[in-house]
Short mmCIF file of C-alpha atoms and ligand atoms in Angstrom, two decimals:
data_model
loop_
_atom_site.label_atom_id
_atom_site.label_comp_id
_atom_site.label_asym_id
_atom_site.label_seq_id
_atom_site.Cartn_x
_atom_site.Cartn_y
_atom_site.Cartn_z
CA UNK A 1 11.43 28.93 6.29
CA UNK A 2 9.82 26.78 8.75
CA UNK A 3 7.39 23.71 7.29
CA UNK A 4 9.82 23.65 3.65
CA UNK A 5 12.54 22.95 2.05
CA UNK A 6 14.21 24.08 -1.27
CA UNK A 7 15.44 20.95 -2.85
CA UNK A 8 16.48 22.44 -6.22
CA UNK A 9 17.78 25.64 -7.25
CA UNK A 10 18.08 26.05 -11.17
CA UNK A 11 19.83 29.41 -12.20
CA UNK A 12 20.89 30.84 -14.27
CA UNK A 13 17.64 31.20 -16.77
CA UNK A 14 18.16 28.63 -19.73
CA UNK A 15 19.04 30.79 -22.94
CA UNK A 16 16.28 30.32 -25.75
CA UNK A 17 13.17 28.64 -26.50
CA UNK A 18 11.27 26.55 -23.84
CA UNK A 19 13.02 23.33 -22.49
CA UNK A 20 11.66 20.28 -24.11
CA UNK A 21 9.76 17.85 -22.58
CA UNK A 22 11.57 15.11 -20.73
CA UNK A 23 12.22 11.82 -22.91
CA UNK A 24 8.85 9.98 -20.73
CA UNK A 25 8.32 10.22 -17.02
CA UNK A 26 9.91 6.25 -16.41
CA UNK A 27 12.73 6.12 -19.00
CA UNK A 28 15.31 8.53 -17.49
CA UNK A 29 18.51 7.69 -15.22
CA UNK A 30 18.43 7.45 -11.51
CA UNK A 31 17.20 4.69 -9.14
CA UNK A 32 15.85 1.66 -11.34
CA UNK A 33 12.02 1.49 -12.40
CA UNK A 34 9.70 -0.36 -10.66
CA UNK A 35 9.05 -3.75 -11.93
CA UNK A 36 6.18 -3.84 -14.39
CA UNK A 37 7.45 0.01 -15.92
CA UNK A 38 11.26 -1.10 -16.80
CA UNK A 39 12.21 1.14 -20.18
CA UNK A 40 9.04 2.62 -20.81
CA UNK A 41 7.11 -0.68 -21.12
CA UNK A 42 4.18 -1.96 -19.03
CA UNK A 43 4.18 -5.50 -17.49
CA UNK A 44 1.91 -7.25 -15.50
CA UNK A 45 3.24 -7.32 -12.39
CA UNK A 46 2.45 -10.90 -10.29
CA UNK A 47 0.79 -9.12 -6.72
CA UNK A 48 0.38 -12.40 -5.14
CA UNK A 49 2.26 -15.75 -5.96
CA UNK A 50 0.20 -18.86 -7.45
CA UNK A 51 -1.28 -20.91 -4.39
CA UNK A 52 1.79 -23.46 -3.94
CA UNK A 53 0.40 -27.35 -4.79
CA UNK A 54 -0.30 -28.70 -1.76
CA UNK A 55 2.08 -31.23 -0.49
CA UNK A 56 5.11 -29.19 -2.49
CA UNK A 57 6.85 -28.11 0.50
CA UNK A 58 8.45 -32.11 0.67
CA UNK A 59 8.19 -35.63 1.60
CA UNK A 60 6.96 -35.76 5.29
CA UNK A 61 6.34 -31.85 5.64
CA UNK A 62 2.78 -31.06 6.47
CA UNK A 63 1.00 -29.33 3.87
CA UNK A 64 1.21 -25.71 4.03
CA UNK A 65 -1.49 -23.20 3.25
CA UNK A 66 -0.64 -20.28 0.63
CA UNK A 67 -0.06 -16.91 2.33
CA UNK A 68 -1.85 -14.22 1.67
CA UNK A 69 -0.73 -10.42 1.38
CA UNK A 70 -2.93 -9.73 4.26
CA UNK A 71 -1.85 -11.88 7.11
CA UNK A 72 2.09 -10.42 6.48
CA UNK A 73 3.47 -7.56 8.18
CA UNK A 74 2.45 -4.14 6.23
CA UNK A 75 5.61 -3.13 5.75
CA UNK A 76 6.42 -6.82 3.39
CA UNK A 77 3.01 -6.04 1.34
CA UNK A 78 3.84 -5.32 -2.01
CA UNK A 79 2.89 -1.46 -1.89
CA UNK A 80 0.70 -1.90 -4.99
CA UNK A 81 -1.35 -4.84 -3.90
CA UNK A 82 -3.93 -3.06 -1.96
CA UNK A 83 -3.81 1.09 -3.10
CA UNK A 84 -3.81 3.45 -0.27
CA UNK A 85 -5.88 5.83 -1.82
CA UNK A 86 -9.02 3.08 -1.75
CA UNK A 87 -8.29 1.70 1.30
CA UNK A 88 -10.63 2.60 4.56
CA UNK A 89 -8.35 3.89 7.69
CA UNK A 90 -8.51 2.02 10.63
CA UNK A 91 -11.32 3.57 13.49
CA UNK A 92 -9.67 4.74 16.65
CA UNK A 93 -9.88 1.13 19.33
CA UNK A 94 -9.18 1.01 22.70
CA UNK A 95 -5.74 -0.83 22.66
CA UNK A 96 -5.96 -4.56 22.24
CA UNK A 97 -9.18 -4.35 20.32
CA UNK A 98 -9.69 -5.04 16.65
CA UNK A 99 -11.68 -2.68 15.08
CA UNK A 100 -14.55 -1.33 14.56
CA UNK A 101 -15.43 -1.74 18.60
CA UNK A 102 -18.45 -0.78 18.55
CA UNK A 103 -20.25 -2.37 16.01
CA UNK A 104 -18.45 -5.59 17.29
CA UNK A 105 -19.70 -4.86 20.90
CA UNK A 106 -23.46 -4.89 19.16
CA UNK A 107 -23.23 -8.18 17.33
CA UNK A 108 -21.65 -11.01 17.20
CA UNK A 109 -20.69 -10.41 13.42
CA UNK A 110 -16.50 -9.90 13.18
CA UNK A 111 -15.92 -7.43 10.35
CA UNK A 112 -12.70 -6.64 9.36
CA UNK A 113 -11.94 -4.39 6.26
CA UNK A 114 -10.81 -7.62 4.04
CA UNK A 115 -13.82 -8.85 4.34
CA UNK A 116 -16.30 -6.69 2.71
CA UNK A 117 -16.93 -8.40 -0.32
CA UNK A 118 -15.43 -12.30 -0.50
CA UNK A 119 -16.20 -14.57 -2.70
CA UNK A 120 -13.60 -17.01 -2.05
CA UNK A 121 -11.52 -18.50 0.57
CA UNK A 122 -7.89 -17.31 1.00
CA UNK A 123 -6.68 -20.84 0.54
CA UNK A 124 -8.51 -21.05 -3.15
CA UNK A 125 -6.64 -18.11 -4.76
CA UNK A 126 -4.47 -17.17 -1.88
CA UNK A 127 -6.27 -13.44 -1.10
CA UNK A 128 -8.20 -12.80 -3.97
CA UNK A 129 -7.02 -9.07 -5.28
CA UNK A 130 -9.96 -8.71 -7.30
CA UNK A 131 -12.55 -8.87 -4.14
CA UNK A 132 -11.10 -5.95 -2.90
CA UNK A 133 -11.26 -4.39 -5.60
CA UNK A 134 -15.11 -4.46 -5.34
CA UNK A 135 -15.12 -4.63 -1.79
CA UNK A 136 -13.80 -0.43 -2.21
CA UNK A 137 -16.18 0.53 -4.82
CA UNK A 138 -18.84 -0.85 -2.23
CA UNK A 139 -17.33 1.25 0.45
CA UNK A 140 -17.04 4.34 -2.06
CA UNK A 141 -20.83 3.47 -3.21
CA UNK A 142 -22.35 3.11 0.71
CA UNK A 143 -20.29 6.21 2.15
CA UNK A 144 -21.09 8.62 -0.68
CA UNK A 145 -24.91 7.57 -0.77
CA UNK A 146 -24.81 7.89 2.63
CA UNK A 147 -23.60 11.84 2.80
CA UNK A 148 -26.04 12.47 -0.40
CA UNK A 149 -28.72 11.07 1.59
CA UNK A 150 -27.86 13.05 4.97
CA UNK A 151 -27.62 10.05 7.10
CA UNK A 152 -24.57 11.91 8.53
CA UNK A 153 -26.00 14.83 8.88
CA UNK A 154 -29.13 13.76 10.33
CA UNK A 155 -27.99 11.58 13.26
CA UNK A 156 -25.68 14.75 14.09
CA UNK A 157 -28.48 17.34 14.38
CA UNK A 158 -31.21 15.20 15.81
CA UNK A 159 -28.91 12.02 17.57
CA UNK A 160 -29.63 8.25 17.42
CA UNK A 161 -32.23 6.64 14.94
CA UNK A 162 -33.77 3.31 14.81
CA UNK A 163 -33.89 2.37 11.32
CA UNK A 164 -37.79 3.84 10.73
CA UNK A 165 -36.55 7.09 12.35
CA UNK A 166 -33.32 7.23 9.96
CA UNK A 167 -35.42 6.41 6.87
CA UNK A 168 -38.17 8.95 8.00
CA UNK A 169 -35.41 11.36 8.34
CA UNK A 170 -33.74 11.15 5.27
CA UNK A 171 -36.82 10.90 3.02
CA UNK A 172 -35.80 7.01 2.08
CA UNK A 173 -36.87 3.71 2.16
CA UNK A 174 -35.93 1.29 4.88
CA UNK A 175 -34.86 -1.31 2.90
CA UNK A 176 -32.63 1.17 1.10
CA UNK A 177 -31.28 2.77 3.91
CA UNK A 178 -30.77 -0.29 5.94
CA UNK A 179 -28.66 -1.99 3.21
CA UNK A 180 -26.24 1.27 3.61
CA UNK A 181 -25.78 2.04 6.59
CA UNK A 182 -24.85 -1.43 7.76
CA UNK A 183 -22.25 -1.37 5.22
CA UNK A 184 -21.37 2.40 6.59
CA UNK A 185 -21.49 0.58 10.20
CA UNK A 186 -19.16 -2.07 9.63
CA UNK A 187 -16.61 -0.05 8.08
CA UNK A 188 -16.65 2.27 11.46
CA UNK A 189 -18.56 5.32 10.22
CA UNK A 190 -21.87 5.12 12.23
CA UNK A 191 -22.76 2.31 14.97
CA UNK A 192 -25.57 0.24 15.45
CA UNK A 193 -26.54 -0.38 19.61
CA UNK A 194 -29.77 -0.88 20.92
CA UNK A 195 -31.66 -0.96 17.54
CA UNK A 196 -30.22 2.88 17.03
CA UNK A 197 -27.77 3.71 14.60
CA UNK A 198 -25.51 7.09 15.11
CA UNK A 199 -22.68 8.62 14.05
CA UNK A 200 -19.16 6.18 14.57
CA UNK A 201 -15.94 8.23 15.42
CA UNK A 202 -15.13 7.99 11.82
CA UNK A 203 -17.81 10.14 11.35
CA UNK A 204 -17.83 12.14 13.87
CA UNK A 205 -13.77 13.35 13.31
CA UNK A 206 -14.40 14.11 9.83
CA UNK A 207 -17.96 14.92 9.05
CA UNK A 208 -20.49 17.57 10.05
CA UNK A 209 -20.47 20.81 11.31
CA UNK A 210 -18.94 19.60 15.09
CA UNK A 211 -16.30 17.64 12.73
CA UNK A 212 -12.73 19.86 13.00
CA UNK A 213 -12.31 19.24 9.26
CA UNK A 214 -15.88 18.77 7.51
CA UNK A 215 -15.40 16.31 4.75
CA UNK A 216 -18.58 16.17 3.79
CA UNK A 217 -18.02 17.99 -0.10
CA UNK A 218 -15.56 15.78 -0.15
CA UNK A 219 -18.11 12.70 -0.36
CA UNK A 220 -20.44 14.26 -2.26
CA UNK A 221 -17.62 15.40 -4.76
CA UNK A 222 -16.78 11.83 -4.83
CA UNK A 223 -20.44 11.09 -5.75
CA UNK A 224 -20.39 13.25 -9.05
CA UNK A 225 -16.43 11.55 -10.04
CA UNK A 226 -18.97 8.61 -10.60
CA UNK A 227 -20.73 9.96 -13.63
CA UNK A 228 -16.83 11.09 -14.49
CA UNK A 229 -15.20 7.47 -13.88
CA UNK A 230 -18.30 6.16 -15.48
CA UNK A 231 -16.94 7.52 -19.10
CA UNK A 232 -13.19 6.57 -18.59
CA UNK A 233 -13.16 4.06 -21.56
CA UNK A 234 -14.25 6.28 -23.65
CA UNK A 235 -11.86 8.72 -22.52
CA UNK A 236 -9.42 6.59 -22.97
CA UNK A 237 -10.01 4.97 -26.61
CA UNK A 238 -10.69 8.88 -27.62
CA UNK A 239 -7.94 10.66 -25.57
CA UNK A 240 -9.82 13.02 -23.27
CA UNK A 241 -13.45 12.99 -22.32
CA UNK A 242 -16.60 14.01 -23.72
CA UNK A 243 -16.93 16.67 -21.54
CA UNK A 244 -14.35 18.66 -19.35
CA UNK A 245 -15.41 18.79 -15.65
CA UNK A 246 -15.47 22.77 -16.16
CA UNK A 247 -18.45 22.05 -19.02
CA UNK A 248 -20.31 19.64 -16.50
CA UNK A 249 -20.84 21.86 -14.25
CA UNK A 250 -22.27 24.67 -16.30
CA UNK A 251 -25.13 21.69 -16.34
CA UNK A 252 -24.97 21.60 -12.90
CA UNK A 253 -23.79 24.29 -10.60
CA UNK A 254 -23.97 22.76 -7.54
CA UNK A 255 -21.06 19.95 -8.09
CA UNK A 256 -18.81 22.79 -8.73
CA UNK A 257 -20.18 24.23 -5.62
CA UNK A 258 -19.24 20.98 -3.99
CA UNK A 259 -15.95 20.82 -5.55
CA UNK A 260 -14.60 23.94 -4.01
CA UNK A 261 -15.90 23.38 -0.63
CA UNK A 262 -14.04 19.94 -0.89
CA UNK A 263 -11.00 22.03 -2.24
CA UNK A 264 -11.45 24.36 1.11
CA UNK A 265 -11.23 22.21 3.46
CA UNK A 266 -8.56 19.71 2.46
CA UNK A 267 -7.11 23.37 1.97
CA UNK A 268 -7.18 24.28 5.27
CA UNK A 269 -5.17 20.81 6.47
CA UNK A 270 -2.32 22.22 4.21
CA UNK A 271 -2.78 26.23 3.80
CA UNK A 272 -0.26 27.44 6.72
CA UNK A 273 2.78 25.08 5.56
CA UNK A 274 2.30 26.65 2.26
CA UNK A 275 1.90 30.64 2.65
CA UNK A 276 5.12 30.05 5.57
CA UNK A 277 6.70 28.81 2.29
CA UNK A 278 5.86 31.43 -0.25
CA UNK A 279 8.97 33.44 -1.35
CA UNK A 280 7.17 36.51 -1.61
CA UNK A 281 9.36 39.51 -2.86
CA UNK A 282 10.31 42.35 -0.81
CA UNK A 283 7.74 45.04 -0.70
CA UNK A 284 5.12 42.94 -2.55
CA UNK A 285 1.44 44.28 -2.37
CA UNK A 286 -0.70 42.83 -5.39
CA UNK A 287 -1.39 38.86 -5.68
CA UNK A 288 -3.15 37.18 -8.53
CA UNK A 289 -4.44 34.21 -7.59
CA UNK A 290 -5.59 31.92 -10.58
CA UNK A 291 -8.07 29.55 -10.49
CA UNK A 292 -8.35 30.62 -6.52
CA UNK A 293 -11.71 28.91 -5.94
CA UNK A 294 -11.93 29.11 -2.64
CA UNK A 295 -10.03 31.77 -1.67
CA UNK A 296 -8.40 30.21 1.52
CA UNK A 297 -4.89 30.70 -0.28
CA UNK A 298 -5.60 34.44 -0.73
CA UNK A 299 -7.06 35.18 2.67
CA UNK A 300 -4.02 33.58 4.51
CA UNK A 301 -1.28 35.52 2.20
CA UNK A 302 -3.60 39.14 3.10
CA UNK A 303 -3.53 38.02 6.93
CA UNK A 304 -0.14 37.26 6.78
CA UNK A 305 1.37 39.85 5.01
CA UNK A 306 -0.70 43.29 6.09
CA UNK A 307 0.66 45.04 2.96
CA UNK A 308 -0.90 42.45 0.45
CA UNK A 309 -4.27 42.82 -1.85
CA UNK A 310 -5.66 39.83 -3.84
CA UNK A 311 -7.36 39.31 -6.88
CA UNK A 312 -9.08 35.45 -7.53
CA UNK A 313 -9.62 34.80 -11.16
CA UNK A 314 -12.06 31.63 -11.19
CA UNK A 315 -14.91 30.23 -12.92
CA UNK A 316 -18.34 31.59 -11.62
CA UNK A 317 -19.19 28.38 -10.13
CA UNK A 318 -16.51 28.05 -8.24
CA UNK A 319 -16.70 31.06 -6.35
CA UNK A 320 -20.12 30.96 -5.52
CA UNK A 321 -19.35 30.66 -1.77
CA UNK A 322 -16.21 32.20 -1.84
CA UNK A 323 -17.31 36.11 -1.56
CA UNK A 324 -19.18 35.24 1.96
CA UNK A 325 -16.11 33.51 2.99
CA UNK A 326 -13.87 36.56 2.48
CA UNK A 327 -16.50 38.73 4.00
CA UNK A 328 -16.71 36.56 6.90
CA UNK A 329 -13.05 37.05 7.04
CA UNK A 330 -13.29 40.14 7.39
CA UNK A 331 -10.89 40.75 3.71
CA UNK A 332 -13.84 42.25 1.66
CA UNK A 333 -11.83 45.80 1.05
CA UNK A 334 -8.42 43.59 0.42
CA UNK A 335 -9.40 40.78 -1.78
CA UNK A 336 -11.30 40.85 -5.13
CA UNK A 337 -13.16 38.46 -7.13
CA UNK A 338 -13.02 38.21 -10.87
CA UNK A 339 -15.68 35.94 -12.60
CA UNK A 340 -14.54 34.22 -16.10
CA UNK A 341 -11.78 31.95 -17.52
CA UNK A 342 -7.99 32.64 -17.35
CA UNK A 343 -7.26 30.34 -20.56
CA UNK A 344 -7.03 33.41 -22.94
CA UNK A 345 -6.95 37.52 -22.92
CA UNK A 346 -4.94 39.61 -20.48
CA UNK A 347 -4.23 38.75 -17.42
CA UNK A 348 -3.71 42.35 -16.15
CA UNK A 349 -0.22 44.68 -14.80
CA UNK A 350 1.88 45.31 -12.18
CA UNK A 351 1.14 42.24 -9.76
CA UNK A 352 4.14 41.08 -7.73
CA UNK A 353 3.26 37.50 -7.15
CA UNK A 354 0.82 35.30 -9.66
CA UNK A 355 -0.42 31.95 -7.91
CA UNK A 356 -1.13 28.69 -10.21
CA UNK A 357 -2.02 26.79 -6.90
CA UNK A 358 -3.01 23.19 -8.06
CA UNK A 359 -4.25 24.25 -11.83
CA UNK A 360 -1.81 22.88 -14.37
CA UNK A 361 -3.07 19.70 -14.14
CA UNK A 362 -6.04 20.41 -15.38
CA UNK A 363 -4.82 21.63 -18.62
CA UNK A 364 -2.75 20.96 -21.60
CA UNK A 365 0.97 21.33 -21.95
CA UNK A 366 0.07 24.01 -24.52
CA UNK A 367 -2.71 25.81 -22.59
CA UNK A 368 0.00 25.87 -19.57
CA UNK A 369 2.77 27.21 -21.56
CA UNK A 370 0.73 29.98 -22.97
CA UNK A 371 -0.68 30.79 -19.23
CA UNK A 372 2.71 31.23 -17.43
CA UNK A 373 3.31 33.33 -20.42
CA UNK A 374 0.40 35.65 -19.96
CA UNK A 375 0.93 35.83 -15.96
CA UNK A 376 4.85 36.41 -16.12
CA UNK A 377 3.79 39.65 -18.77
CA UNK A 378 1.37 40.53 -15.81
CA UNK A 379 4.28 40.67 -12.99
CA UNK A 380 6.43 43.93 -12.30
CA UNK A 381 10.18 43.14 -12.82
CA UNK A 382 11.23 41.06 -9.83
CA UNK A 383 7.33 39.85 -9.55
CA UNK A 384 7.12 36.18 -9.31
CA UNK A 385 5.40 33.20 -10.66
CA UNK A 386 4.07 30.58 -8.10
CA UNK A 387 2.76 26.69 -9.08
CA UNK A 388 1.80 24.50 -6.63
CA UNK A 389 1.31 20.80 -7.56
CA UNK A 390 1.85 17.00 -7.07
CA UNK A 391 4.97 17.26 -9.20
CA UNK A 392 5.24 14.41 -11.51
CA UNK A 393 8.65 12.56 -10.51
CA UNK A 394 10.67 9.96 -12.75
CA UNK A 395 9.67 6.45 -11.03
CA UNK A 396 5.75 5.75 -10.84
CA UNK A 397 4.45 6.67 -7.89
CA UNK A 398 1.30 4.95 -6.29
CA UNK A 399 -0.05 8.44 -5.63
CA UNK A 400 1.07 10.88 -8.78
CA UNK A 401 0.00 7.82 -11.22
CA UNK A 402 -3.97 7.96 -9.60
CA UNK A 403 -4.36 11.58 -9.35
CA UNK A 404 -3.07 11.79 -12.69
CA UNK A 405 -5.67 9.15 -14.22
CA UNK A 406 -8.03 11.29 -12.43
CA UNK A 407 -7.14 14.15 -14.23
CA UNK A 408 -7.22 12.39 -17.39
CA UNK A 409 -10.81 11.56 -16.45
CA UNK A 410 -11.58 15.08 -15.19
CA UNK A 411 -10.32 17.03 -18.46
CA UNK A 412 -8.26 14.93 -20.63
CA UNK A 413 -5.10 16.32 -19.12
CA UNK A 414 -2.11 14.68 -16.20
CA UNK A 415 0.53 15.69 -14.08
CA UNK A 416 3.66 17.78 -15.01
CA UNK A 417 7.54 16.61 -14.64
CA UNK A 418 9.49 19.47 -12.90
CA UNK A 419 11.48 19.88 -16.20
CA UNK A 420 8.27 20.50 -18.02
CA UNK A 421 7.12 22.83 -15.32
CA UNK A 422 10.30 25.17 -15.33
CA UNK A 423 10.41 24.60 -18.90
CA UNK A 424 7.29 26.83 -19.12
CA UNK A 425 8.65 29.19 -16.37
CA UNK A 426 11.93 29.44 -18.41
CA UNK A 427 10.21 29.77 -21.76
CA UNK A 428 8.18 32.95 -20.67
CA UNK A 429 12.38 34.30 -19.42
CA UNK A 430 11.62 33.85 -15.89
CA UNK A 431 15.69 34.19 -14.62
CA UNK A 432 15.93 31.52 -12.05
CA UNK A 433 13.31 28.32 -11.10
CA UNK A 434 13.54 27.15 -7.77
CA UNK A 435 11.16 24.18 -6.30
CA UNK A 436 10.46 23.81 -2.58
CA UNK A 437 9.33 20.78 -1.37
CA UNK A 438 6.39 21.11 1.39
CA UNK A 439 5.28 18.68 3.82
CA UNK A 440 2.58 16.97 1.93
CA UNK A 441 2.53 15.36 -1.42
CA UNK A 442 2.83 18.70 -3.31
CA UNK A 443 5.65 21.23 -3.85
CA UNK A 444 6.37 24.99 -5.20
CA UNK A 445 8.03 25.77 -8.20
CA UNK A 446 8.97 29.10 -8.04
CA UNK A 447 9.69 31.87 -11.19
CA UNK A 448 11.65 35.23 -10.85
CA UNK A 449 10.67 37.77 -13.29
C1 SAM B 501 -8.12 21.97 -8.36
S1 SAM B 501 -8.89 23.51 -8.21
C2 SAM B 501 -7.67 24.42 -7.29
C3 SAM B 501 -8.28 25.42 -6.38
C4 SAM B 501 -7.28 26.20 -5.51
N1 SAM B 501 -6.35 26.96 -6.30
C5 SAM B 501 -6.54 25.29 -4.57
O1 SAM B 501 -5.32 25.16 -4.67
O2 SAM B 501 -7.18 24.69 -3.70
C6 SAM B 501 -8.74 24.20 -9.85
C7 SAM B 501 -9.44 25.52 -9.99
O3 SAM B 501 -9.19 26.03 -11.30
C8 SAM B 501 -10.39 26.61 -11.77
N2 SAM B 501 -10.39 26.67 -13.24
C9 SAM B 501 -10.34 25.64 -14.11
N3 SAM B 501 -10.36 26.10 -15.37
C10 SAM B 501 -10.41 27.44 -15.29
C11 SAM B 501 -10.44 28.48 -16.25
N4 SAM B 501 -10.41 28.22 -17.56
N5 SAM B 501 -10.46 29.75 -15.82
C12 SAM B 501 -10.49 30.03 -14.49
N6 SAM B 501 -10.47 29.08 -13.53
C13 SAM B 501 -10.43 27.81 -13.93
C14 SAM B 501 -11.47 25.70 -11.23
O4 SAM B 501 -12.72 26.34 -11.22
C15 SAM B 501 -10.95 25.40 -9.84
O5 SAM B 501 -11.40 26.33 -8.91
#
């Protein structure tokens, strides 16, 4: 099983109702919690030391400025101080060059990423957390205005721009579209040489149509998670949001439209690892793939396996594109599309393999439970259940905790423990739960009718 690993096997079937829930994500045995979660309480933890009083260090020892987290080594940064999911990777540099080269080569400005938004001096509050805190939702701000603007997009169909040209271009003011693209040029995504701005190798690697992976939904997803973030204390004093993502976009069709083409293509990064790890059963030939979007997961499985037919049961929104795709593909006779909501009626007979790729967390423990009960009744005996998701582990994790506040945000709803997922599994008398760990931050958990 090249590209996987099964790291748990859990057979035989537990006798009787469901499993219950575990007793909280942080409060179980194993390795210790991290500071700031120890039994199921939150603390503040202290990310950077109070500046030390000048003159401490001792009689006749110079005084010693406070260090901050970003002059040490990475690897002795507190992992939390700076989260990688907001931080802005490096552009590629010619070796012995700081980055980004060419907007450095065009001015005598010397950006660096800690920079972006300072408001005080290292040795004041030794590194001041909160700038970059702002400094990110700058970046996010300039980079998504930028790809809902088409400043990408336009210098990669009709090359470089002075700043009239660009603002011509893209319909916008050149005040406006001055004040964002610098901040997109000093971060590495476009340059500015010779009074013309273009497209940085940032930009060029991951968006446009020459990009190998076109991130471009991606950004413009990101811009509609604004009006979601927006309403996150309210979410939170009311315990889920006013409106579910799903509801939004009946509003507005094309941010689900978005949405899936962002869920393509970070798709295709991970698609091969995964169908090389599906168990599929001997002889299989029917797949129902739930909430299937896309439809990358479902074309791979029918070129794989020559035998296999799909169905994907999705929102109308979200396959809007997804029809072309498979008729590009050249899977129109072998894979079907079904157009409504797989939260309640029958989910059909006879299918040997059901697919919840990435769609638990976007619903309730309940709503879950009584969907892997509904899709094991629609498998043939042997037929098995598939989930794919950022399995919830027992310490916090930097990356589970953020996509699970997004979720919150999204719909109201989080990640699932592996107990709570094979609890489900169980409950609707699966025989045996298996998960296999892939190379990225997600894993299979895997139900045998
Ligand atoms: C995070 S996306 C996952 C897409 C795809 N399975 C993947 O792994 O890339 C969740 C999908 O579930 C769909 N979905 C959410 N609620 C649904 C419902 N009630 N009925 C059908 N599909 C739903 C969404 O439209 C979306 O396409």
């Amino acid at each position: 099983m090249p590209g996987a690993f099964r790291d748990a096997v859990m057979s035989p079937p537990r006798p009787g109702p469901a499993a219950p829930a575990p007793p909280g994500p942080w409060t179980g045995c194993g390795r210790p919690p991290p500071a700031g979660a120890r039994a199921g309480r939150y603390r503040t933890q202290h990310l950077v030391q109070p500046a030390r009083p000048l003159g401490a260090a001792g009689a006749g020892s110079p005084p010693r400025a406070p260090r901050s987290h970003r002059s040490r080594p990475a690897e002795a940064r507190p992992r939390s101080a700076v989260p990688s999911l907001f931080t802005v990777p490096a552009a590629p540099c010619a070796p012995g060059k700081s980055w980004p080269c060419a907007v450095r080569a065009a001015s005598s400005a010397t950006p660096r990423r800690s920079a972006m938004f300072k408001t005080t001096t290292d040795a004041e509050l030794a590194g001041n957390p909160i700038d970059e805190v702002i400094g990110s939702t700058i970046r996010y701000a300039a980079l998504t205005t930028a790809a809902k603007l088409g400043i990408f997009t336009a210098l990669e169909e009709d090359g470089p721009k002075t700043l009239d040209e660009l603002a011509t271009a893209i319909g916008a003011s050149t005040d406006g579209t001055r004040a964002v693209a610098d901040v997109v040029a000093v971060l590495g995504w476009l340059t500015l040489e010779d009074g013309r701005y273009r497209n940085g190798p940032l930009a060029e690697r991951w968006l446009g149509k020459n990009a190998a992976y076109d991130f471009t939904p991606a950004l413009l997803w990101a811009y509609e998670l604004t009006h979601v973030m927006w309403e996150l204390p309210q979410a939170v004093r009311d315990g889920k949001p006013d409106r579910s993502l799903w509801e939004r976009w009946a509003d507005n069709p094309d941010a689900g439209r978005d949405f899936s083409a962002y869920m393509q293509v970070k798709s295709r990064l991970t698609v091969q690892p995964i169908v090389d790890a599906v168990p599929l059963p001997d002889g299989a030939r029917r797949l129902l793939d739930l909430g299937g979007s896309h439809g990358l997961h479902s074309m791979a499985m029918c070129e794989r396996h020559p035998d296999l037919s799909a169905t994907i049961l999705d929102l109308p929104e979200a396959l809007a594109d997804t029809g072309a795709a498979i008729e590009k593909a050249g899977l129109a006779d072998r894979i079907t599309l079904q157009r409504g909501s797989f939260l309640s009626g029958d989910l059909g007979t006879g299918y040997d393999v059901v697919f919840l790729f990435e769609i638990v967390h976007n619903h309730t423990d309940e709503e879950n439970r009584d969907l892997v009960a509904r899709a094991a009744e629609a498998l043939r005996p042997g037929g098995r259940i598939v989930v794919l998701e950022d399995v919830r582990g027992e310490q916090l994790d930097e990356h589970n905790a953020a996509f699970s506040l997004a979720m919150f945000a999204c719909s109201g709803d989080r990640t699932y423990s592996l107990p709570e997922i094979s609890g489900w599994l169980t409950g609707a008398g699966l025989k045996s739960v298996e998960r296999i760990a892939l190379p990225s931050s997600v894993s299979l958990v895997v139900g045998t009718k």
